[in-house]
């Protein structure tokens, strides 16, 4: 049953950088929109 923890670990290792990049893009877009006003 070791593969369950392996799959979960790999899933989080892939998911966290993707979410971080998406959050960074959204945050950057928010600050650019605020600066335009």
N, CA, C, O and CB atoms as a CASP TS submission, in Angstrom:
PFRMAT TS
TARGET T0000
AUTHOR 0000-0000-0000
METHOD Language model
MODEL 1
PARENT N/A
ATOM      1  N   UNK     1       0.818  -1.207   0.000  1.00  0.00           N
ATOM      2  CA  UNK     1       0.000   0.000   0.000  1.00  0.00           C
ATOM      3  C   UNK     1       0.859   1.268   0.000  1.00  0.00           C
ATOM      4  O   UNK     1       0.337   2.371   0.159  1.00  0.00           O
ATOM      5  CB  UNK     1      -0.929   0.000   1.209  1.00  0.00           C
ATOM      6  N   UNK     2       2.140   1.117  -0.174  1.00  0.00           N
ATOM      7  CA  UNK     2       3.032   2.276  -0.187  1.00  0.00           C
ATOM      8  C   UNK     2       2.722   3.215  -1.335  1.00  0.00           C
ATOM      9  O   UNK     2       3.020   4.407  -1.261  1.00  0.00           O
ATOM     10  CB  UNK     2       4.476   1.827  -0.271  1.00  0.00           C
ATOM     11  N   UNK     3       2.128   2.694  -2.394  1.00  0.00           N
ATOM     12  CA  UNK     3       1.931   3.526  -3.585  1.00  0.00           C
ATOM     13  C   UNK     3       0.881   4.600  -3.366  1.00  0.00           C
ATOM     14  O   UNK     3       0.883   5.609  -4.070  1.00  0.00           O
ATOM     15  CB  UNK     3       1.535   2.664  -4.767  1.00  0.00           C
ATOM     16  N   UNK     4      -0.033   4.406  -2.389  1.00  0.00           N
ATOM     17  CA  UNK     4      -1.003   5.469  -2.110  1.00  0.00           C
ATOM     18  C   UNK     4      -0.297   6.728  -1.614  1.00  0.00           C
ATOM     19  O   UNK     4      -0.574   7.829  -2.088  1.00  0.00           O
ATOM     20  CB  UNK     4      -2.039   4.997  -1.070  1.00  0.00           C
ATOM     21  N   UNK     5       0.608   6.561  -0.669  1.00  0.00           N
ATOM     22  CA  UNK     5       1.331   7.729  -0.169  1.00  0.00           C
ATOM     23  C   UNK     5       2.245   8.295  -1.252  1.00  0.00           C
ATOM     24  O   UNK     5       2.457   9.506  -1.314  1.00  0.00           O
ATOM     25  CB  UNK     5       2.151   7.364   1.085  1.00  0.00           C
ATOM     26  N   UNK     6       2.789   7.424  -2.107  1.00  0.00           N
ATOM     27  CA  UNK     6       3.651   7.886  -3.195  1.00  0.00           C
ATOM     28  C   UNK     6       2.850   8.734  -4.176  1.00  0.00           C
ATOM     29  O   UNK     6       3.300   9.804  -4.587  1.00  0.00           O
ATOM     30  CB  UNK     6       4.300   6.689  -3.924  1.00  0.00           C
ATOM     31  N   UNK     7       1.661   8.259  -4.554  1.00  0.00           N
ATOM     32  CA  UNK     7       0.819   9.001  -5.493  1.00  0.00           C
ATOM     33  C   UNK     7       0.367  10.315  -4.867  1.00  0.00           C
ATOM     34  O   UNK     7       0.371  11.350  -5.534  1.00  0.00           O
ATOM     35  CB  UNK     7      -0.406   8.158  -5.915  1.00  0.00           C
ATOM     36  N   UNK     8      -0.025  10.288  -3.586  1.00  0.00           N
ATOM     37  CA  UNK     8      -0.424  11.526  -2.922  1.00  0.00           C
ATOM     38  C   UNK     8       0.740  12.512  -2.855  1.00  0.00           C
ATOM     39  O   UNK     8       0.560  13.708  -3.085  1.00  0.00           O
ATOM     40  CB  UNK     8      -0.947  11.231  -1.511  1.00  0.00           C
ATOM     41  N   UNK     9       1.922  12.012  -2.543  1.00  0.00           N
ATOM     42  CA  UNK     9       3.086  12.893  -2.466  1.00  0.00           C
ATOM     43  C   UNK     9       3.418  13.509  -3.808  1.00  0.00           C
ATOM     44  O   UNK     9       3.688  14.708  -3.889  1.00  0.00           O
ATOM     45  CB  UNK     9       4.284  12.134  -1.946  1.00  0.00           C
ATOM     46  N   UNK    10       3.401  12.710  -4.860  1.00  0.00           N
ATOM     47  CA  UNK    10       3.692  13.236  -6.196  1.00  0.00           C
ATOM     48  C   UNK    10       2.595  14.208  -6.617  1.00  0.00           C
ATOM     49  O   UNK    10       2.872  15.239  -7.231  1.00  0.00           O
ATOM     50  CB  UNK    10       3.823  12.084  -7.228  1.00  0.00           C
ATOM     51  N   UNK    11       1.346  13.875  -6.285  1.00  0.00           N
ATOM     52  CA  UNK    11       0.243  14.769  -6.627  1.00  0.00           C
ATOM     53  C   UNK    11       0.399  16.133  -5.980  1.00  0.00           C
ATOM     54  O   UNK    11       0.214  17.158  -6.636  1.00  0.00           O
ATOM     55  CB  UNK    11      -1.077  14.155  -6.214  1.00  0.00           C
ATOM     56  N   UNK    12       0.739  16.154  -4.686  1.00  0.00           N
ATOM     57  CA  UNK    12       0.937  17.437  -4.020  1.00  0.00           C
ATOM     58  C   UNK    12       2.169  18.149  -4.560  1.00  0.00           C
ATOM     59  O   UNK    12       2.175  19.374  -4.674  1.00  0.00           O
ATOM     60  CB  UNK    12       1.064  17.239  -2.511  1.00  0.00           C
ATOM     61  N   UNK    13       3.212  17.394  -4.894  1.00  0.00           N
ATOM     62  CA  UNK    13       4.424  18.013  -5.420  1.00  0.00           C
ATOM     63  C   UNK    13       4.149  18.683  -6.763  1.00  0.00           C
ATOM     64  O   UNK    13       4.802  19.670  -7.102  1.00  0.00           O
ATOM     65  CB  UNK    13       5.539  16.969  -5.565  1.00  0.00           C
ATOM     66  N   UNK    14       3.203  18.167  -7.524  1.00  0.00           N
ATOM     67  CA  UNK    14       2.841  18.779  -8.807  1.00  0.00           C
ATOM     68  C   UNK    14       1.809  19.880  -8.594  1.00  0.00           C
ATOM     69  O   UNK    14       1.871  20.927  -9.238  1.00  0.00           O
ATOM     70  CB  UNK    14       2.295  17.715  -9.786  1.00  0.00           C
ATOM     71  N   UNK    15       0.861  19.644  -7.692  1.00  0.00           N
ATOM     72  CA  UNK    15      -0.256  20.572  -7.518  1.00  0.00           C
ATOM     73  C   UNK    15       0.190  21.888  -6.881  1.00  0.00           C
ATOM     74  O   UNK    15      -0.266  22.955  -7.294  1.00  0.00           O
ATOM     75  CB  UNK    15      -1.341  19.929  -6.666  1.00  0.00           C
ATOM     76  N   UNK    16       1.065  21.829  -5.891  1.00  0.00           N
ATOM     77  CA  UNK    16       1.431  23.050  -5.180  1.00  0.00           C
ATOM     78  C   UNK    16       2.123  24.076  -6.079  1.00  0.00           C
ATOM     79  O   UNK    16       1.738  25.245  -6.034  1.00  0.00           O
ATOM     80  CB  UNK    16       2.329  22.711  -4.017  1.00  0.00           C
ATOM     81  N   UNK    17       3.120  23.714  -6.892  1.00  0.00           N
ATOM     82  CA  UNK    17       3.713  24.726  -7.780  1.00  0.00           C
ATOM     83  C   UNK    17       2.723  25.264  -8.810  1.00  0.00           C
ATOM     84  O   UNK    17       2.788  26.438  -9.176  1.00  0.00           O
ATOM     85  CB  UNK    17       4.913  24.141  -8.498  1.00  0.00           C
ATOM     86  N   UNK    18       1.805  24.414  -9.281  1.00  0.00           N
ATOM     87  CA  UNK    18       0.809  24.883 -10.247  1.00  0.00           C
ATOM     88  C   UNK    18      -0.108  25.907  -9.587  1.00  0.00           C
ATOM     89  O   UNK    18      -0.376  26.962 -10.162  1.00  0.00           O
ATOM     90  CB  UNK    18      -0.019  23.696 -10.807  1.00  0.00           C
ATOM     91  N   UNK    19      -0.589  25.601  -8.380  1.00  0.00           N
ATOM     92  CA  UNK    19      -1.443  26.554  -7.671  1.00  0.00           C
ATOM     93  C   UNK    19      -0.676  27.835  -7.342  1.00  0.00           C
ATOM     94  O   UNK    19      -1.228  28.933  -7.416  1.00  0.00           O
ATOM     95  CB  UNK    19      -1.995  25.921  -6.382  1.00  0.00           C
ATOM     96  N   UNK    20       0.583  27.690  -6.984  1.00  0.00           N
ATOM     97  CA  UNK    20       1.399  28.854  -6.678  1.00  0.00           C
ATOM     98  C   UNK    20       1.550  29.742  -7.908  1.00  0.00           C
ATOM     99  O   UNK    20       1.465  30.965  -7.798  1.00  0.00           O
ATOM    100  CB  UNK    20       2.775  28.424  -6.158  1.00  0.00           C
ATOM    101  N   UNK    21       1.772  29.149  -9.072  1.00  0.00           N
ATOM    102  CA  UNK    21       1.901  29.930 -10.304  1.00  0.00           C
ATOM    103  C   UNK    21       0.585  30.614 -10.652  1.00  0.00           C
ATOM    104  O   UNK    21       0.575  31.775 -11.061  1.00  0.00           O
ATOM    105  CB  UNK    21       2.354  29.033 -11.467  1.00  0.00           C
ATOM    106  N   UNK    22      -0.532  29.892 -10.489  1.00  0.00           N
ATOM    107  CA  UNK    22      -1.832  30.489 -10.790  1.00  0.00           C
ATOM    108  C   UNK    22      -2.122  31.651  -9.840  1.00  0.00           C
ATOM    109  O   UNK    22      -2.624  32.691 -10.267  1.00  0.00           O
ATOM    110  CB  UNK    22      -2.949  29.429 -10.695  1.00  0.00           C
ATOM    111  N   UNK    23      -1.809  31.480  -8.556  1.00  0.00           N
ATOM    112  CA  UNK    23      -2.027  32.550  -7.587  1.00  0.00           C
ATOM    113  C   UNK    23      -1.124  33.743  -7.899  1.00  0.00           C
ATOM    114  O   UNK    23      -1.545  34.894  -7.791  1.00  0.00           O
ATOM    115  CB  UNK    23      -1.770  32.042  -6.153  1.00  0.00           C
ATOM    116  N   UNK    24       0.118  33.456  -8.287  1.00  0.00           N
ATOM    117  CA  UNK    24       1.038  34.544  -8.625  1.00  0.00           C
ATOM    118  C   UNK    24       0.563  35.335  -9.831  1.00  0.00           C
ATOM    119  O   UNK    24       0.643  36.564  -9.837  1.00  0.00           O
ATOM    120  CB  UNK    24       2.426  33.995  -8.892  1.00  0.00           C
ATOM    121  N   UNK    25       0.068  34.646 -10.852  1.00  0.00           N
ATOM    122  CA  UNK    25      -0.449  35.336 -12.032  1.00  0.00           C
ATOM    123  C   UNK    25      -1.656  36.191 -11.670  1.00  0.00           C
ATOM    124  O   UNK    25      -1.758  37.337 -12.107  1.00  0.00           O
ATOM    125  CB  UNK    25      -0.824  34.327 -13.127  1.00  0.00           C
ATOM    126  N   UNK    26      -2.570  35.644 -10.874  1.00  0.00           N
ATOM    127  CA  UNK    26      -3.769  36.390 -10.491  1.00  0.00           C
ATOM    128  C   UNK    26      -3.388  37.597  -9.640  1.00  0.00           C
ATOM    129  O   UNK    26      -3.946  38.681  -9.812  1.00  0.00           O
ATOM    130  CB  UNK    26      -4.758  35.481  -9.725  1.00  0.00           C
ATOM    131  N   UNK    27      -2.449  37.416  -8.732  1.00  0.00           N
ATOM    132  CA  UNK    27      -2.024  38.516  -7.875  1.00  0.00           C
ATOM    133  C   UNK    27      -1.357  39.607  -8.708  1.00  0.00           C
ATOM    134  O   UNK    27      -1.581  40.795  -8.473  1.00  0.00           O
ATOM    135  CB  UNK    27      -1.064  38.011  -6.781  1.00  0.00           C
ATOM    136  N   UNK    28      -0.545  39.209  -9.673  1.00  0.00           N
ATOM    137  CA  UNK    28       0.128  40.165 -10.545  1.00  0.00           C
ATOM    138  C   UNK    28      -0.893  40.940 -11.370  1.00  0.00           C
ATOM    139  O   UNK    28      -0.767  42.154 -11.531  1.00  0.00           O
ATOM    140  CB  UNK    28       1.128  39.446 -11.466  1.00  0.00           C
ATOM    141  N   UNK    29      -1.899  40.251 -11.890  1.00  0.00           N
ATOM    142  CA  UNK    29      -2.935  40.916 -12.686  1.00  0.00           C
ATOM    143  C   UNK    29      -3.719  41.898 -11.823  1.00  0.00           C
ATOM    144  O   UNK    29      -4.085  42.977 -12.288  1.00  0.00           O
ATOM    145  CB  UNK    29      -3.889  39.879 -13.315  1.00  0.00           C
ATOM    146  N   UNK    30      -3.977  41.530 -10.569  1.00  0.00           N
ATOM    147  CA  UNK    30      -4.701  42.438  -9.671  1.00  0.00           C
ATOM    148  C   UNK    30      -3.903  43.716  -9.425  1.00  0.00           C
ATOM    149  O   UNK    30      -4.460  44.813  -9.455  1.00  0.00           O
ATOM    150  CB  UNK    30      -5.006  41.742  -8.331  1.00  0.00           C
ATOM    151  N   UNK    31      -2.610  43.579  -9.183  1.00  0.00           N
ATOM    152  CA  UNK    31      -1.805  44.769  -8.898  1.00  0.00           C
ATOM    153  C   UNK    31      -1.682  45.640 -10.147  1.00  0.00           C
ATOM    154  O   UNK    31      -1.690  46.866 -10.039  1.00  0.00           O
ATOM    155  CB  UNK    31      -0.404  44.368  -8.384  1.00  0.00           C
ATOM    156  N   UNK    32      -1.569  45.039 -11.318  1.00  0.00           N
ATOM    157  CA  UNK    32      -1.490  45.828 -12.551  1.00  0.00           C
ATOM    158  C   UNK    32      -2.796  46.578 -12.783  1.00  0.00           C
ATOM    159  O   UNK    32      -2.779  47.739 -13.193  1.00  0.00           O
ATOM    160  CB  UNK    32      -1.172  44.922 -13.761  1.00  0.00           C
ATOM    161  N   UNK    33      -3.931  45.924 -12.524  1.00  0.00           N
ATOM    162  CA  UNK    33      -5.222  46.583 -12.702  1.00  0.00           C
ATOM    163  C   UNK    33      -5.379  47.735 -11.714  1.00  0.00           C
ATOM    164  O   UNK    33      -5.934  48.779 -12.058  1.00  0.00           O
ATOM    165  CB  UNK    33      -6.371  45.574 -12.530  1.00  0.00           C
ATOM    166  N   UNK    34      -4.895  47.550 -10.502  1.00  0.00           N
ATOM    167  CA  UNK    34      -5.004  48.601  -9.492  1.00  0.00           C
ATOM    168  C   UNK    34      -4.117  49.793  -9.861  1.00  0.00           C
ATOM    169  O   UNK    34      -4.474  50.938  -9.585  1.00  0.00           O
ATOM    170  CB  UNK    34      -4.619  48.056  -8.101  1.00  0.00           C
ATOM    171  N   UNK    35      -2.960  49.528 -10.487  1.00  0.00           N
ATOM    172  CA  UNK    35      -2.060  50.616 -10.867  1.00  0.00           C
ATOM    173  C   UNK    35      -2.612  51.412 -12.043  1.00  0.00           C
ATOM    174  O   UNK    35      -2.313  52.599 -12.177  1.00  0.00           O
ATOM    175  CB  UNK    35      -0.681  50.063 -11.214  1.00  0.00           C
ATOM    176  N   UNK    36      -3.412  50.781 -12.897  1.00  0.00           N
ATOM    177  CA  UNK    36      -3.957  51.477 -14.062  1.00  0.00           C
ATOM    178  C   UNK    36      -5.000  52.510 -13.660  1.00  0.00           C
ATOM    179  O   UNK    36      -5.217  53.480 -14.386  1.00  0.00           O
ATOM    180  CB  UNK    36      -4.566  50.478 -15.036  1.00  0.00           C
ATOM    181  N   UNK    37      -5.646  52.318 -12.522  1.00  0.00           N
ATOM    182  CA  UNK    37      -6.706  53.247 -12.100  1.00  0.00           C
ATOM    183  C   UNK    37      -6.133  54.519 -11.521  1.00  0.00           C
ATOM    184  O   UNK    37      -6.884  55.407 -11.117  1.00  0.00           O
ATOM    185  CB  UNK    37      -7.617  52.588 -11.077  1.00  0.00           C
TER
END
